[in-house]
Amino acid sequence: MGRAPPSHDGLLNTAERKVGILSGRNPKELAMYTLMGGGLLCAVSGLVLLIVATATDFWMQYRYSGSLSNQGLWRFCVAGKCHAHTITIAFWDATRAFMLLSILSCFAGIILGLTAFSSNAKAARIRSAGITLLIAGFFALLALSVYTGVTVNFFGKRYADWRFSWSYILGWIAVILTLSSGVFHICAYMRNGSQDTTNVVSG
């Protein structure tokens, strides 16, 4: 007699076992890694935007002696010719310092987030990455807040025709991405904690 064909339920069970072997992870662990991956994507994007915003000369545009001019944290440009800021002004120094600290903190957070994938101390690395990225976002927020306040109260009164430009806008987008990355990592840390608790109870 020939062998009976496998039942529909048997095929489903076999497929489920194969999927379980291939994934090798429970839903909570998959959610944790998804949050970490999303957080790292936001962090890398935020880091790129922080660097571009800090390095470029289009934080503000205005008209000076009839010519369209622009300025960044390091230089100002009039009629297409750029010159370094020679006057030491506290708000420029503060904005530069906070932006540089934000870049360094964001880079450190990315490294911590990457090492969390292969580290035995996974929970500690995820938490450290989240806190570091939140600090990076806070530094950038301080930088942009200082620049906004001084620009509106000083340059806004000095120049009649002025506006914030794309470097400044990229800075705010970087703030959102960096803070979001920190939140993603903190959520991943909480997922990891709940997973460990479940494993202890089931054990």
Phi, psi and omega in degrees: 000143179284157179288136180291141179295149181295145181287166179297318179296323179295320177296319179296317180296320179296317179297318180297320179296319180295318178297319179297322179292319182292317181285313178066012184221147177277166184302323180294322179292321177297320178296321179297313180292327176296316178297318179297317179296316177296322178296319179293323177298315177296320182294316180296317178298317179297321179297316179300315181292324177298316180295314180297315181297318182292324187273338187267167191251029184236051173282327182213143174236143182201170177256128180231117183055038178084353181257143176286122184237161177214160179214152174238203181279340186243333184220162169232148185234130179233124179054039177083356179253127185255145181222146178289146174295122180258344180267129178275113179240134187301319185291327175294316179299318180294316180296315178300313183299314181294323178293319178294319177297323178295317179298313180296318180294320179296318178298316178297320178296322178296316179299315178298319179295321179292317181291340180294336181293330184242004185273146173289325177273058188299313184299316181295320180292319180296315180297316180297319178298316180298315180295317181297320180289325175296320177297319178300315178296323179293319177299315179295322178297318176298315181301312183289327178293316178299312181298318181298313182299314182290320181297314181295318186277335183251296183293327179298330178272335182280322182245129182285320184250093182216162176199155171289148184241191194290331177297319178296317180295318177300324177299318179291322176297320178297323177300312181298315181295318183291316177296320177298320178298317177298318179295318177302316181291323177295319176297321177296321177298318179294322175298317180297321178295317179292327178293317178298321179296318179297319180295321180294317181294316181291332180288000000 
